Amino acid sequence: MAQVQSSTLTLQPAAGAASFALGFPAQVPSLGNLESYISAVHRMPMLSAEEERKLALAWREKEDRDAAGKLVLSHLRVVVSVARHYLGYGLPHADLIQEGNIGLMKAVRRFDPAQGVRLVSYALHWIKAEIHEYILRNWRLVKVATTKAQRKLFFNLRSMKQGFDNFHEAEIESVAAALNVKRADVVEMEQRMGGGDVSLQPLGDDGEEVYGPMAYLSDRSHEPDAVLEARSREHLQVHGLEEALESLDARSRRIVESRWLAVNDDGSGGKTLHDLAAEYGVSAERIRQIEVQAMKKMRQALASYA
């Protein structure tokens, strides 16, 4: 929202919005909240047609910033009124007013009193245009309207949907005819507008952790700690495992490799305890004991290597 300070009035628009500042002597005190701002702008005196014409000429011919500032101040109430009609989009009222003020200031820059119209009539287009742009940028993470026709359909369709939830076939045909668009465009825009927002990082009501899309949308594979961890694990699996196997005697190494590192022709795992028992002429229990001791020794070797 516009922030009125002791010396200047400066707009601080949302990121990406074109703006400029008009500095002029302040006529209202410093304000701390939206209610105070709205109350203050409604107390500002309105200009007569002759006063408005003189101020507009002073700005156009002499670039008198005080005159431009008075034109802006006297029409801030118009922005508040227009912004109130767009509260149904779920965006902050203060932000809507802020963007509308940008449109008002653009209108003051371009206003020509010689055209025979009042500033309020000329500024309405600029105020609504800036608010529309802000809504389209922020109403959804994915833009719902990109072409001029889609933007027109977006705002008209939303106002026409206020009386009912979903369109019936006859209503779709009626809207398409009234807005001079294809039936398929109406259906698509209604579906896109009806899509609910999903929180990327939801929180449980009782404070418990709840997994949302962020849990599986984020890719940690390229983060520095993940890269270092992957490299360390790969190095341990290749070089560390080789050193651990070299710490074993020949029989223990063959038993471990046959049991856990070998793959049969059919894709199944290595040899069983009984297979190795028959090969070495001992019991399966003895093979298991050798395997346990070998694994223990390998773990100690891997710990030292790590």
Coordinates of C-alpha atoms in Angstrom, one line a residue:
M1 CA 0.0 0.0 0.0
A2 CA 1.1 3.6 -0.4
Q3 CA 3.1 4.7 2.6
V4 CA 2.6 8.3 3.5
Q5 CA 5.6 9.8 5.3
S6 CA 6.4 13.3 6.6
S7 CA 8.0 14.6 3.4
T8 CA 7.0 12.4 0.4
L9 CA 4.5 9.8 -0.8
T10 CA 6.3 6.8 -2.2
L11 CA 4.8 3.6 -3.7
Q12 CA 6.5 0.3 -3.0
P13 CA 5.0 -2.1 -5.6
A14 CA 5.3 -5.8 -5.7
A15 CA 8.3 -7.3 -7.5
G16 CA 8.2 -6.8 -11.3
A17 CA 5.6 -4.0 -11.3
A18 CA 6.6 -0.9 -13.2
S19 CA 6.4 2.2 -11.0
F20 CA 7.7 5.6 -10.3
A21 CA 7.6 8.0 -7.3
L22 CA 6.1 11.5 -7.2
G23 CA 7.5 13.5 -4.3
F24 CA 5.5 16.4 -2.8
P25 CA 4.9 18.0 0.5
A26 CA 2.8 15.7 2.7
Q27 CA -0.7 16.6 3.7
V28 CA -1.4 13.6 6.0
P29 CA 0.4 12.3 9.0
S30 CA 2.5 9.0 8.9
L31 CA 0.1 6.0 8.9
G32 CA 0.7 2.6 10.4
N33 CA -2.1 0.4 9.1
L34 CA -4.6 -0.1 6.3
E35 CA -7.6 1.2 8.2
S36 CA -5.8 4.5 9.1
Y37 CA -4.7 4.9 5.5
I38 CA -8.2 4.4 4.1
S39 CA -9.7 6.8 6.7
A40 CA -7.0 9.4 5.8
V41 CA -7.5 9.3 2.0
H42 CA -11.3 9.7 2.4
R43 CA -10.7 12.9 4.4
M44 CA -8.6 14.4 1.6
P45 CA -10.5 17.2 -0.2
M46 CA -11.7 16.6 -3.8
L47 CA -10.8 18.9 -6.6
S48 CA -13.1 21.0 -8.7
A49 CA -12.9 20.7 -12.5
E50 CA -11.1 24.0 -12.7
E51 CA -8.6 23.1 -9.9
E52 CA -7.9 19.8 -11.6
R53 CA -7.3 21.4 -15.0
K54 CA -4.9 24.0 -13.5
L55 CA -2.9 21.3 -11.6
A56 CA -2.8 19.0 -14.7
L57 CA -1.5 21.9 -16.9
A58 CA 1.1 22.7 -14.3
W59 CA 2.4 19.1 -14.4
R60 CA 2.3 18.8 -18.2
E61 CA 3.8 22.2 -19.0
K62 CA 6.2 22.8 -16.1
E63 CA 6.6 19.3 -14.6
D64 CA 5.4 20.7 -11.2
R65 CA 5.7 17.7 -8.9
D66 CA 3.6 19.4 -6.2
A67 CA 0.8 19.7 -8.7
A68 CA 1.1 16.0 -9.7
G69 CA 1.2 15.0 -6.1
K70 CA -2.1 16.9 -5.3
L71 CA -3.7 15.2 -8.3
V72 CA -2.7 11.8 -6.9
L73 CA -3.7 12.5 -3.3
S74 CA -7.2 13.7 -4.3
H75 CA -7.9 10.5 -6.2
L76 CA -6.5 7.9 -3.8
R77 CA -10.1 7.2 -2.5
V78 CA -10.9 6.1 -6.1
V79 CA -8.2 3.4 -5.9
V80 CA -9.5 2.2 -2.6
S81 CA -13.0 1.9 -4.0
V82 CA -11.9 0.0 -7.1
A83 CA -9.6 -2.3 -5.2
R84 CA -12.4 -3.4 -2.9
H85 CA -14.2 -5.0 -5.9
Y86 CA -11.2 -7.5 -6.3
L87 CA -11.1 -8.8 -2.8
G88 CA -12.7 -12.1 -3.9
Y89 CA -9.4 -13.3 -5.4
G90 CA -7.9 -13.9 -2.0
L91 CA -5.1 -11.3 -2.3
P92 CA -4.3 -8.7 0.4
H93 CA -6.4 -5.5 0.1
A94 CA -3.3 -3.4 0.8
D95 CA -1.5 -5.0 -2.1
L96 CA -4.4 -4.4 -4.4
I97 CA -4.5 -0.7 -3.4
Q98 CA -0.8 -0.5 -3.8
E99 CA -1.0 -1.7 -7.4
G100 CA -4.0 0.5 -8.1
N101 CA -2.0 3.5 -6.9
I102 CA 0.7 2.7 -9.5
G103 CA -2.0 2.8 -12.2
L104 CA -3.2 6.1 -10.8
M105 CA 0.2 7.6 -11.0
K106 CA 0.7 6.4 -14.5
A107 CA -2.6 8.0 -15.4
V108 CA -1.5 11.3 -13.9
R109 CA 1.6 11.2 -15.9
R110 CA -0.3 10.8 -19.2
F111 CA -3.4 12.9 -18.4
D112 CA -4.2 15.7 -20.8
P113 CA -7.0 18.1 -19.6
A114 CA -7.4 19.3 -23.2
Q115 CA -9.2 16.1 -24.0
G116 CA -12.3 17.3 -22.1
V117 CA -12.6 14.4 -19.6
R118 CA -12.1 14.3 -15.9
L119 CA -9.0 12.6 -14.4
V120 CA -11.2 10.0 -12.6
S121 CA -12.7 8.8 -15.8
Y122 CA -9.3 8.6 -17.5
A123 CA -7.6 6.9 -14.5
L124 CA -10.0 4.1 -14.0
H125 CA -8.6 2.2 -17.0
W126 CA -5.0 2.5 -15.6
I127 CA -6.0 1.6 -12.1
K128 CA -7.9 -1.6 -13.2
A129 CA -5.1 -2.5 -15.6
E130 CA -2.5 -2.6 -12.9
I131 CA -4.8 -4.5 -10.5
H132 CA -5.5 -7.0 -13.2
E133 CA -1.8 -7.6 -13.9
Y134 CA -1.2 -8.1 -10.2
I135 CA -4.0 -10.6 -9.9
L136 CA -2.8 -12.6 -12.9
R137 CA 0.7 -12.7 -11.6
N138 CA -0.2 -13.8 -8.1
W139 CA -3.6 -15.6 -8.1
R140 CA -2.0 -19.0 -8.9
L141 CA 1.5 -20.3 -9.1
V142 CA 0.8 -21.2 -12.7
K143 CA -0.6 -18.3 -14.7
V144 CA -4.2 -18.9 -15.6
A145 CA -4.4 -16.4 -18.5
T146 CA -1.8 -15.5 -21.0
T147 CA -3.5 -14.1 -24.1
K148 CA -5.7 -11.0 -24.2
A149 CA -8.8 -13.1 -24.9
Q150 CA -8.0 -15.4 -22.0
R151 CA -7.6 -12.5 -19.6
K152 CA -10.9 -11.1 -20.6
L153 CA -12.5 -14.5 -20.2
F154 CA -10.8 -14.9 -16.8
F155 CA -12.3 -11.7 -15.2
N156 CA -15.7 -12.0 -16.8
L157 CA -16.1 -15.6 -16.0
R158 CA -15.2 -15.1 -12.4
S159 CA -17.8 -12.4 -12.0
M160 CA -20.5 -14.5 -13.7
K161 CA -19.7 -17.5 -11.5
Q162 CA -20.6 -15.7 -8.3
G163 CA -24.2 -16.9 -8.4
F164 CA -23.6 -20.6 -8.9
D165 CA -20.9 -23.2 -8.3
N166 CA -20.5 -25.0 -11.6
F167 CA -21.8 -24.3 -15.0
H168 CA -24.4 -26.5 -16.7
E169 CA -24.3 -27.2 -20.4
A170 CA -26.9 -24.5 -21.1
E171 CA -25.0 -22.0 -19.0
I172 CA -21.7 -22.8 -20.7
E173 CA -23.3 -22.1 -24.1
S174 CA -24.8 -18.9 -22.7
V175 CA -21.5 -17.6 -21.4
A176 CA -19.7 -18.5 -24.6
A177 CA -22.2 -16.6 -26.6
A178 CA -22.2 -13.6 -24.3
L179 CA -18.4 -13.3 -24.3
N180 CA -18.0 -14.3 -27.9
V181 CA -15.6 -17.2 -27.2
K182 CA -15.5 -20.9 -27.9
R183 CA -17.4 -23.3 -25.7
A184 CA -14.2 -25.2 -25.1
D185 CA -12.4 -22.1 -23.8
V186 CA -15.1 -21.5 -21.2
V187 CA -14.9 -25.1 -20.0
E188 CA -11.1 -25.0 -19.8
M189 CA -11.0 -21.7 -18.0
E190 CA -13.6 -22.9 -15.5
Q191 CA -11.6 -26.0 -14.8
R192 CA -8.4 -24.0 -14.3
M193 CA -10.1 -21.5 -12.0
G194 CA -11.8 -24.3 -10.0
G195 CA -8.5 -26.0 -9.2
G196 CA -7.7 -25.8 -5.5
D197 CA -4.4 -24.6 -4.1
V198 CA -2.1 -27.2 -2.6
S199 CA 0.4 -26.2 0.1
L200 CA 3.9 -27.3 -0.7
Q201 CA 4.8 -27.6 2.9
P202 CA 1.6 -28.4 4.9
L203 CA 1.6 -28.6 8.7
G204 CA -0.6 -30.8 10.8
D205 CA -3.2 -29.3 13.1
D206 CA -1.5 -30.9 16.2
G207 CA 2.0 -29.8 15.2
E208 CA 2.9 -33.2 13.8
E209 CA 5.0 -33.3 10.6
V210 CA 2.9 -33.8 7.4
Y211 CA 4.5 -34.7 4.1
G212 CA 3.4 -32.5 1.2
P213 CA 4.5 -32.1 -2.5
M214 CA 7.7 -30.4 -1.4
A215 CA 8.9 -33.7 0.1
Y216 CA 9.0 -35.4 -3.3
L217 CA 9.3 -32.5 -5.7
S218 CA 12.6 -31.3 -4.3
D219 CA 15.7 -32.9 -5.8
R220 CA 18.6 -33.2 -3.3
S221 CA 20.9 -35.1 -5.7
H222 CA 22.7 -32.0 -6.8
E223 CA 23.0 -30.3 -3.3
P224 CA 26.7 -30.1 -2.1
D225 CA 26.1 -32.4 0.9
A226 CA 24.3 -35.0 -1.2
V227 CA 27.0 -34.9 -3.8
L228 CA 29.8 -35.4 -1.2
E229 CA 27.8 -38.1 0.5
A230 CA 27.3 -40.0 -2.8
R231 CA 31.0 -39.7 -3.7
S232 CA 32.0 -41.0 -0.2
R233 CA 29.5 -43.9 -0.4
E234 CA 30.7 -44.8 -3.9
H235 CA 34.4 -44.7 -2.9
L236 CA 33.7 -46.8 0.2
Q237 CA 31.7 -49.4 -1.9
V238 CA 34.5 -49.8 -4.4
H239 CA 37.8 -49.2 -2.8
G240 CA 36.8 -49.8 0.9
L241 CA 35.1 -53.1 0.0
E242 CA 38.2 -54.3 -1.9
E243 CA 40.5 -53.5 1.1
A244 CA 38.1 -55.3 3.4
L245 CA 38.1 -58.4 1.3
E246 CA 41.9 -58.3 1.1
S247 CA 42.0 -58.5 4.9
L248 CA 40.5 -62.0 4.8
D249 CA 42.2 -65.3 4.3
A250 CA 41.6 -67.1 1.0
R251 CA 38.8 -69.4 2.3
S252 CA 36.9 -66.7 4.1
R253 CA 37.1 -64.4 1.1
R254 CA 35.8 -67.1 -1.2
I255 CA 32.9 -67.9 1.1
V256 CA 31.9 -64.2 1.3
E257 CA 32.2 -63.6 -2.4
S258 CA 30.3 -66.8 -3.2
R259 CA 27.5 -66.0 -0.8
W260 CA 27.0 -62.2 -1.4
L261 CA 28.9 -61.0 -4.4
A262 CA 28.3 -63.8 -6.9
V263 CA 25.2 -64.0 -9.2
N264 CA 24.0 -67.2 -10.8
D265 CA 23.2 -67.6 -14.5
D266 CA 19.5 -67.3 -13.8
G267 CA 20.0 -64.0 -12.0
S268 CA 19.5 -65.4 -8.5
G269 CA 21.8 -64.9 -5.6
G270 CA 25.0 -66.7 -4.8
K271 CA 25.6 -70.1 -3.2
T272 CA 23.8 -71.3 -0.1
L273 CA 25.5 -72.5 3.1
H274 CA 24.8 -76.1 2.1
D275 CA 26.4 -75.6 -1.3
L276 CA 29.6 -74.3 0.2
A277 CA 29.5 -77.0 3.0
A278 CA 29.4 -79.7 0.3
E279 CA 32.3 -78.0 -1.6
Y280 CA 34.6 -77.7 1.5
G281 CA 33.4 -81.0 3.1
V282 CA 32.3 -79.4 6.4
S283 CA 28.9 -78.7 8.0
A284 CA 26.7 -75.8 7.0
E285 CA 27.0 -74.5 10.6
R286 CA 30.8 -74.3 10.2
I287 CA 30.4 -72.3 6.9
R288 CA 28.0 -69.9 8.8
Q289 CA 30.6 -69.4 11.6
I290 CA 33.3 -68.7 9.1
E291 CA 31.0 -66.2 7.4
V292 CA 30.1 -64.4 10.6
Q293 CA 33.8 -64.1 11.6
A294 CA 34.7 -62.8 8.1
M295 CA 31.9 -60.2 8.2
K296 CA 33.0 -59.0 11.6
K297 CA 36.6 -58.6 10.3
M298 CA 35.3 -56.8 7.2
R299 CA 33.3 -54.3 9.3
Q300 CA 36.4 -53.5 11.3
A301 CA 38.4 -53.0 8.1
L302 CA 35.7 -50.7 6.6
A303 CA 35.5 -48.7 9.8
S304 CA 39.2 -48.1 9.8
Y305 CA 39.1 -47.2 6.0
A306 CA 36.3 -44.7 6.5

